[in-house]
XYZ file of C-alpha atoms in Angstrom:
416
model
C -159.154 -13.461 -2.049
C -162.179 -15.294 -3.399
C -165.214 -15.048 -5.627
C -168.239 -17.144 -6.491
C -167.622 -19.254 -9.594
C -170.608 -17.609 -11.268
C -168.684 -14.319 -11.223
C -165.796 -15.829 -13.151
C -165.520 -13.880 -16.409
C -162.944 -16.321 -17.861
C -161.057 -13.311 -19.211
C -157.372 -13.981 -18.735
C -155.905 -10.766 -17.342
C -158.749 -9.823 -14.925
C -158.905 -13.374 -13.560
C -155.140 -13.702 -13.104
C -155.076 -10.385 -11.265
C -157.857 -11.620 -8.939
C -156.761 -15.232 -8.411
C -152.950 -15.063 -8.157
C -150.526 -13.677 -5.591
C -149.632 -10.045 -6.341
C -151.776 -10.131 -9.472
C -149.830 -12.848 -11.274
C -146.758 -11.906 -13.346
C -146.031 -8.881 -11.145
C -144.419 -11.052 -8.446
C -140.822 -11.801 -9.401
C -137.660 -12.876 -7.664
C -135.463 -10.042 -6.427
C -133.203 -10.233 -9.489
C -136.267 -10.287 -11.808
C -135.003 -13.527 -13.383
C -138.148 -15.473 -12.492
C -141.852 -14.740 -12.494
C -143.680 -16.441 -9.625
C -147.250 -17.566 -10.291
C -148.937 -18.690 -7.073
C -152.645 -19.212 -6.489
C -154.191 -16.728 -4.061
C -157.895 -17.519 -4.021
C -160.339 -19.785 -2.199
C -158.810 -23.237 -2.549
C -155.350 -21.847 -3.266
C -153.295 -23.443 -6.009
C -155.861 -26.222 -6.243
C -158.290 -23.740 -7.797
C -155.968 -22.695 -10.635
C -153.826 -25.772 -11.266
C -153.789 -27.735 -14.509
C -155.492 -30.998 -13.414
C -152.332 -33.115 -13.821
C -152.015 -35.287 -10.687
C -148.757 -37.224 -10.315
C -147.967 -39.452 -7.355
C -144.665 -38.896 -5.490
C -142.016 -41.088 -7.201
C -140.452 -43.835 -5.128
C -137.041 -42.133 -5.160
C -138.530 -38.940 -3.683
C -140.267 -40.905 -0.923
C -137.021 -42.757 -0.224
C -135.119 -39.458 0.045
C -137.644 -38.020 2.505
C -137.524 -41.180 4.579
C -133.764 -41.680 4.598
C -132.357 -38.146 4.452
C -134.880 -36.562 6.818
C -135.594 -39.679 8.935
C -139.300 -39.548 8.073
C -139.887 -43.260 7.782
C -143.656 -43.005 7.279
C -143.085 -41.783 3.707
C -141.949 -45.323 2.813
C -144.844 -46.948 4.640
C -148.058 -48.532 3.318
C -149.894 -45.935 5.407
C -148.549 -43.096 3.258
C -149.445 -44.989 0.080
C -152.968 -45.331 1.472
C -153.058 -41.566 2.105
C -152.048 -40.884 -1.505
C -154.738 -43.307 -2.705
C -157.327 -41.537 -0.563
C -156.278 -38.120 -1.861
C -156.579 -39.344 -5.452
C -160.025 -40.733 -4.660
C -161.221 -37.430 -3.178
C -159.921 -35.481 -6.179
C -161.357 -37.939 -8.689
C -157.959 -38.644 -10.243
C -158.369 -40.802 -13.356
C -156.849 -41.654 -16.746
C -159.895 -43.043 -18.543
C -161.746 -39.964 -19.723
C -159.258 -37.509 -21.236
C -158.604 -38.955 -24.680
C -158.100 -37.905 -27.376
C -155.221 -35.712 -26.257
C -155.142 -32.081 -27.339
C -152.888 -31.425 -30.375
C -150.174 -30.028 -28.091
C -150.132 -33.127 -25.886
C -150.317 -35.356 -28.940
C -147.180 -33.697 -30.339
C -145.239 -34.308 -27.121
C -146.327 -37.948 -27.137
C -145.536 -38.333 -30.846
C -142.073 -36.770 -30.619
C -141.067 -38.741 -27.532
C -142.212 -42.058 -28.973
C -140.300 -41.489 -32.215
C -137.120 -40.908 -30.198
C -137.679 -43.708 -27.697
C -138.146 -41.216 -24.837
C -140.423 -42.016 -21.952
C -143.873 -40.446 -22.284
C -147.182 -41.492 -20.786
C -150.704 -40.304 -20.132
C -150.784 -38.143 -17.001
C -153.581 -38.830 -14.492
C -156.111 -36.004 -14.360
C -158.108 -34.462 -11.516
C -161.858 -34.880 -11.926
C -164.011 -35.554 -14.968
C -163.832 -33.627 -18.268
C -166.046 -30.541 -18.360
C -165.238 -29.103 -21.781
C -163.464 -26.010 -20.474
C -160.215 -27.574 -19.234
C -158.194 -25.149 -21.340
C -159.351 -22.357 -19.020
C -158.341 -24.156 -15.814
C -155.596 -21.643 -14.955
C -158.238 -18.909 -14.563
C -160.870 -20.939 -12.734
C -164.080 -22.516 -14.018
C -167.489 -21.087 -14.805
C -169.874 -23.776 -13.655
C -168.566 -24.822 -10.229
C -167.957 -28.458 -11.134
C -164.195 -28.509 -10.693
C -163.170 -31.268 -8.288
C -160.225 -29.452 -6.777
C -159.667 -28.504 -3.146
C -162.925 -26.544 -3.035
C -164.966 -29.302 -4.681
C -163.598 -32.091 -2.510
C -161.899 -31.444 0.837
C -163.430 -28.062 1.649
C -166.834 -29.160 0.357
C -166.810 -32.314 2.485
C -165.661 -30.332 5.518
C -168.460 -27.808 5.043
C -171.044 -30.596 5.022
C -170.109 -31.529 8.595
C -171.529 -28.225 9.859
C -168.416 -27.655 11.989
C -166.742 -25.082 9.768
C -167.308 -21.567 8.503
C -165.363 -20.134 5.589
C -164.503 -16.441 5.588
C -163.259 -15.323 2.197
C -161.369 -12.131 1.470
C -159.811 -12.323 4.927
C -156.212 -11.462 5.745
C -154.936 -13.282 8.824
C -152.635 -10.865 10.618
C -151.356 -13.214 13.287
C -151.936 -16.360 15.288
C -152.914 -15.652 18.888
C -150.399 -17.372 21.164
C -150.736 -17.691 24.921
C -148.342 -19.645 27.130
C -146.633 -21.137 24.060
C -149.973 -22.453 22.801
C -151.880 -21.391 19.678
C -155.311 -20.084 20.746
C -156.785 -18.690 17.522
C -156.233 -15.983 14.915
C -156.699 -12.256 14.427
C -157.399 -10.932 10.942
C -159.193 -8.295 8.897
C -161.840 -8.294 6.156
C -163.276 -5.697 3.767
C -159.850 -4.319 2.956
C -158.857 -3.945 6.600
C -162.029 -2.113 7.656
C -163.280 -4.836 10.016
C -161.441 -7.086 12.475
C -162.041 -10.833 12.743
C -161.110 -12.847 15.843
C -161.471 -16.600 16.083
C -160.615 -18.882 18.992
C -159.687 -22.529 18.446
C -158.007 -25.455 20.120
C -156.005 -26.143 16.968
C -154.719 -23.643 14.396
C -153.556 -24.981 11.033
C -151.381 -22.554 9.067
C -152.136 -23.362 5.413
C -151.438 -20.084 3.628
C -149.208 -21.555 0.947
C -145.444 -21.558 0.680
C -145.189 -17.785 0.332
C -147.645 -16.568 2.968
C -147.327 -19.236 5.693
C -143.799 -18.181 6.764
C -144.888 -14.541 6.835
C -147.834 -15.396 9.083
C -145.586 -17.351 11.459
C -143.149 -14.451 11.735
C -145.928 -11.913 12.254
C -147.132 -14.179 15.060
C -143.805 -13.874 16.861
C -142.180 -17.196 15.977
C -138.409 -16.895 15.794
C -137.269 -20.212 14.329
C -134.388 -19.422 11.962
C -135.687 -21.847 9.328
C -138.944 -19.943 8.796
C -138.944 -18.531 5.271
C -135.787 -20.390 4.282
C -135.414 -23.408 1.980
C -138.016 -22.171 -0.486
C -138.246 -24.476 -3.498
C -139.789 -22.987 -6.637
C -139.577 -25.864 -9.105
C -138.389 -23.389 -11.760
C -139.805 -23.732 -15.237
C -138.453 -22.765 -18.616
C -139.790 -23.656 -22.033
C -139.180 -24.541 -25.641
C -141.574 -24.292 -28.551
C -141.937 -25.269 -32.152
C -143.833 -23.970 -35.173
C -145.907 -26.548 -37.041
C -147.789 -26.573 -40.340
C -151.009 -27.722 -38.673
C -153.013 -25.865 -36.037
C -152.042 -26.642 -32.428
C -154.116 -23.997 -30.557
C -152.391 -24.350 -27.195
C -155.279 -22.895 -25.181
C -157.833 -25.517 -26.290
C -158.359 -28.804 -24.475
C -156.934 -30.193 -21.243
C -153.450 -28.683 -20.993
C -151.351 -31.396 -19.378
C -152.550 -34.923 -20.151
C -149.080 -36.234 -21.023
C -145.763 -36.240 -19.185
C -142.243 -37.309 -20.114
C -139.763 -38.303 -17.403
C -136.874 -38.748 -19.851
C -134.846 -36.207 -17.835
C -136.541 -36.537 -14.446
C -133.889 -38.572 -12.630
C -130.591 -37.383 -14.044
C -127.666 -39.516 -12.927
C -129.896 -41.418 -10.515
C -129.893 -38.443 -8.141
C -133.681 -38.121 -7.915
C -133.401 -34.619 -9.402
C -133.993 -33.397 -12.918
C -136.880 -32.138 -15.056
C -140.176 -33.356 -16.427
C -141.380 -32.413 -19.899
C -145.028 -31.354 -19.965
C -147.323 -29.062 -21.949
C -148.727 -25.881 -20.401
C -151.996 -24.061 -20.076
C -151.016 -21.083 -22.195
C -153.041 -17.977 -23.016
C -151.890 -14.785 -24.743
C -151.118 -12.758 -21.602
C -148.938 -15.398 -19.959
C -147.265 -16.193 -23.272
C -146.453 -12.520 -23.803
C -144.952 -12.341 -20.317
C -142.837 -15.458 -20.796
C -141.602 -15.377 -24.397
C -138.257 -13.758 -25.138
C -138.518 -10.066 -26.007
C -137.056 -9.371 -29.429
C -139.061 -6.257 -30.169
C -142.713 -5.381 -30.687
C -142.746 -6.337 -34.366
C -141.260 -9.773 -33.641
C -143.763 -10.496 -30.846
C -146.630 -9.386 -33.083
C -145.492 -11.802 -35.777
C -145.230 -14.638 -33.274
C -148.754 -13.930 -32.029
C -150.080 -14.097 -35.588
C -148.652 -17.637 -35.674
C -149.989 -18.539 -32.223
C -152.267 -21.314 -33.475
C -149.262 -23.012 -35.068
C -147.041 -22.969 -31.953
C -146.572 -25.951 -29.645
C -145.024 -25.368 -26.211
C -143.199 -27.791 -23.945
C -142.336 -26.695 -20.426
C -139.297 -27.912 -18.527
C -140.400 -28.400 -14.912
C -137.433 -28.764 -12.564
C -137.130 -30.493 -9.216
C -134.569 -28.066 -7.853
C -131.595 -28.931 -5.680
C -131.163 -25.278 -4.712
C -133.417 -23.102 -2.584
C -134.244 -19.500 -1.784
C -136.162 -17.586 0.835
C -139.350 -15.574 1.246
C -139.724 -12.535 3.492
C -142.138 -9.660 4.043
C -141.433 -6.098 2.942
C -142.574 -2.891 4.663
C -145.888 -3.072 2.814
C -146.561 -6.577 4.202
C -146.117 -8.113 0.773
C -144.065 -11.248 0.033
C -140.621 -10.845 -1.502
C -138.694 -13.782 -2.936
C -134.938 -14.259 -3.103
C -133.967 -17.150 -5.342
C -130.980 -17.766 -7.619
C -130.916 -20.978 -9.606
C -127.734 -22.979 -9.010
C -125.434 -24.575 -11.585
C -126.711 -28.106 -10.997
C -130.261 -27.099 -11.778
C -129.141 -25.014 -14.772
C -127.415 -28.068 -16.210
C -130.468 -30.242 -15.570
C -132.639 -27.718 -17.374
C -130.294 -27.556 -20.362
C -130.371 -31.350 -20.667
C -134.161 -31.333 -20.530
C -134.418 -28.420 -22.996
C -132.390 -30.414 -25.500
C -134.766 -33.366 -25.043
C -137.768 -31.082 -25.525
C -136.347 -29.522 -28.692
C -135.534 -32.959 -30.075
C -139.099 -34.087 -29.368
C -140.522 -31.083 -31.215
C -138.324 -31.762 -34.238
C -139.251 -35.456 -34.205
C -142.935 -34.515 -34.055
C -142.587 -32.434 -37.232
C -141.827 -28.847 -36.144
C -140.571 -26.581 -38.919
C -138.842 -24.190 -36.497
C -137.872 -24.493 -32.836
C -136.830 -21.978 -30.213
C -136.510 -21.452 -26.472
C -138.026 -18.660 -24.396
C -134.582 -17.305 -23.438
C -133.498 -13.896 -24.648
C -130.676 -13.949 -27.165
C -131.537 -17.369 -28.622
C -132.566 -17.195 -32.274
C -135.110 -19.524 -33.838
C -133.677 -22.560 -35.572
C -134.799 -24.126 -38.806
C -135.163 -27.826 -38.162
C -132.479 -28.872 -40.613
C -130.091 -27.670 -37.909
C -129.133 -29.768 -34.923
C -131.468 -28.752 -32.077
C -128.930 -29.697 -29.425
C -126.918 -26.599 -30.405
C -129.442 -24.413 -28.566
C -127.912 -25.439 -25.256
C -124.401 -24.439 -26.213
C -124.398 -20.906 -24.869
C -125.126 -21.811 -21.262
C -127.903 -19.225 -21.103
C -130.790 -21.631 -20.730
C -131.892 -20.407 -17.321
C -132.141 -16.668 -17.824
C -135.906 -16.418 -18.043
C -138.034 -18.717 -15.956
C -141.551 -18.993 -14.650
C -142.990 -20.830 -11.696
C -146.355 -22.249 -12.714
C -148.074 -23.001 -9.459
C -146.787 -22.613 -5.964
C -143.923 -23.871 -3.955
C -143.390 -26.979 -2.118
C -142.944 -29.179 0.880
C -139.479 -28.087 1.967
C -140.401 -24.522 2.872
C -139.037 -25.333 6.326
C -136.765 -28.415 6.440
C -139.022 -31.415 6.771
C -137.755 -32.563 10.142
C -138.665 -29.219 11.683
C -142.390 -29.848 11.469
C -143.007 -33.445 10.411
C -140.842 -35.672 12.550
C -142.412 -37.431 15.491
C -140.048 -35.901 18.025
C -140.211 -32.228 17.072
C -142.762 -29.392 17.073
C -142.860 -26.140 15.138
C -141.019 -23.663 17.354
C -142.435 -25.522 20.414
C -145.858 -23.957 19.896
C -148.540 -26.428 20.917
C -151.790 -26.642 19.012
C -150.302 -25.466 15.732
C -149.871 -27.261 12.448
C -148.414 -26.631 9.006
């Protein structure tokens, strides 16, 4: 799916329905415990992300290198690749201050408690409409995937982009990828393309489905889906916060990012939040309650708990050729999220919140003369989650398609 940036209305619901997989909040896990937000537009997640650009931590690179025998992740060559990617995307930390009120509150609360918190590198230069980044941009100046990699590739004259195209399968002859077959205009016209190399880059949800439709039988395809589940806490302040104004994620706290030295845990960040997504994510306590919360929207400050999950799920295709996601968060990740939620609530209180709450159903709001750590006592901190973005590298175990001595299902001329 795609559109010209000049056709971007910047209205939340229409744009989410056009730019996200399955229309945004309508894609959930099978048990309906998680909403999955995944970019489905020209440029993919890079066209709807929140500008925050964090380098892979050393402990993640070490895990990839040692656990999966992918030694190049610890090499200077990989560091050079990360540097080059940051250069292409215009990643910088010089031009985003002052922080938005929401980011300032996270920084203020963390510093008062001695928690780690720092300025998060941002993608591209400020444009004045960063608060709308989750629904695209109006003026075509965003330096995401479209404004960097795809733009540079187009300038070579060797590529053509076909938007609104569904790729039905990869053409395979004699165990070699030869091209693709797809449809455009809602399936009314067929597109065939021949190529020496086919790169499957349909995102973590659609790439496995394409491989299976193409006849690949590797048992790992669609397994090991990581969602980086997200939950949230929020506080009510005296002053205006206005969560949808300003760059959404210019600060990050890693106070709970490496719990027990395992390399797993949660980051504390602030979201790009507009009324529709907030309504879909906040705990339902009745129409009157939600209406009252929305009247106080300018006073609310949100902190998201972004988890590096130890567990995994799977993605498969239903009879309507739509992605379905099976994912149940495990106890380790639940505990990590509860630890991080407590840190987030403490930060809100330290920053001056009058009330704090979580987005879980059944958790009442707390006046801040109560101990915020008590929110985690019920063990229900992972009952309502959202994925903000798309899923990640381990869709198929890394050694299946990255190691020097293996190929994806022995199909030559294919890449992931």
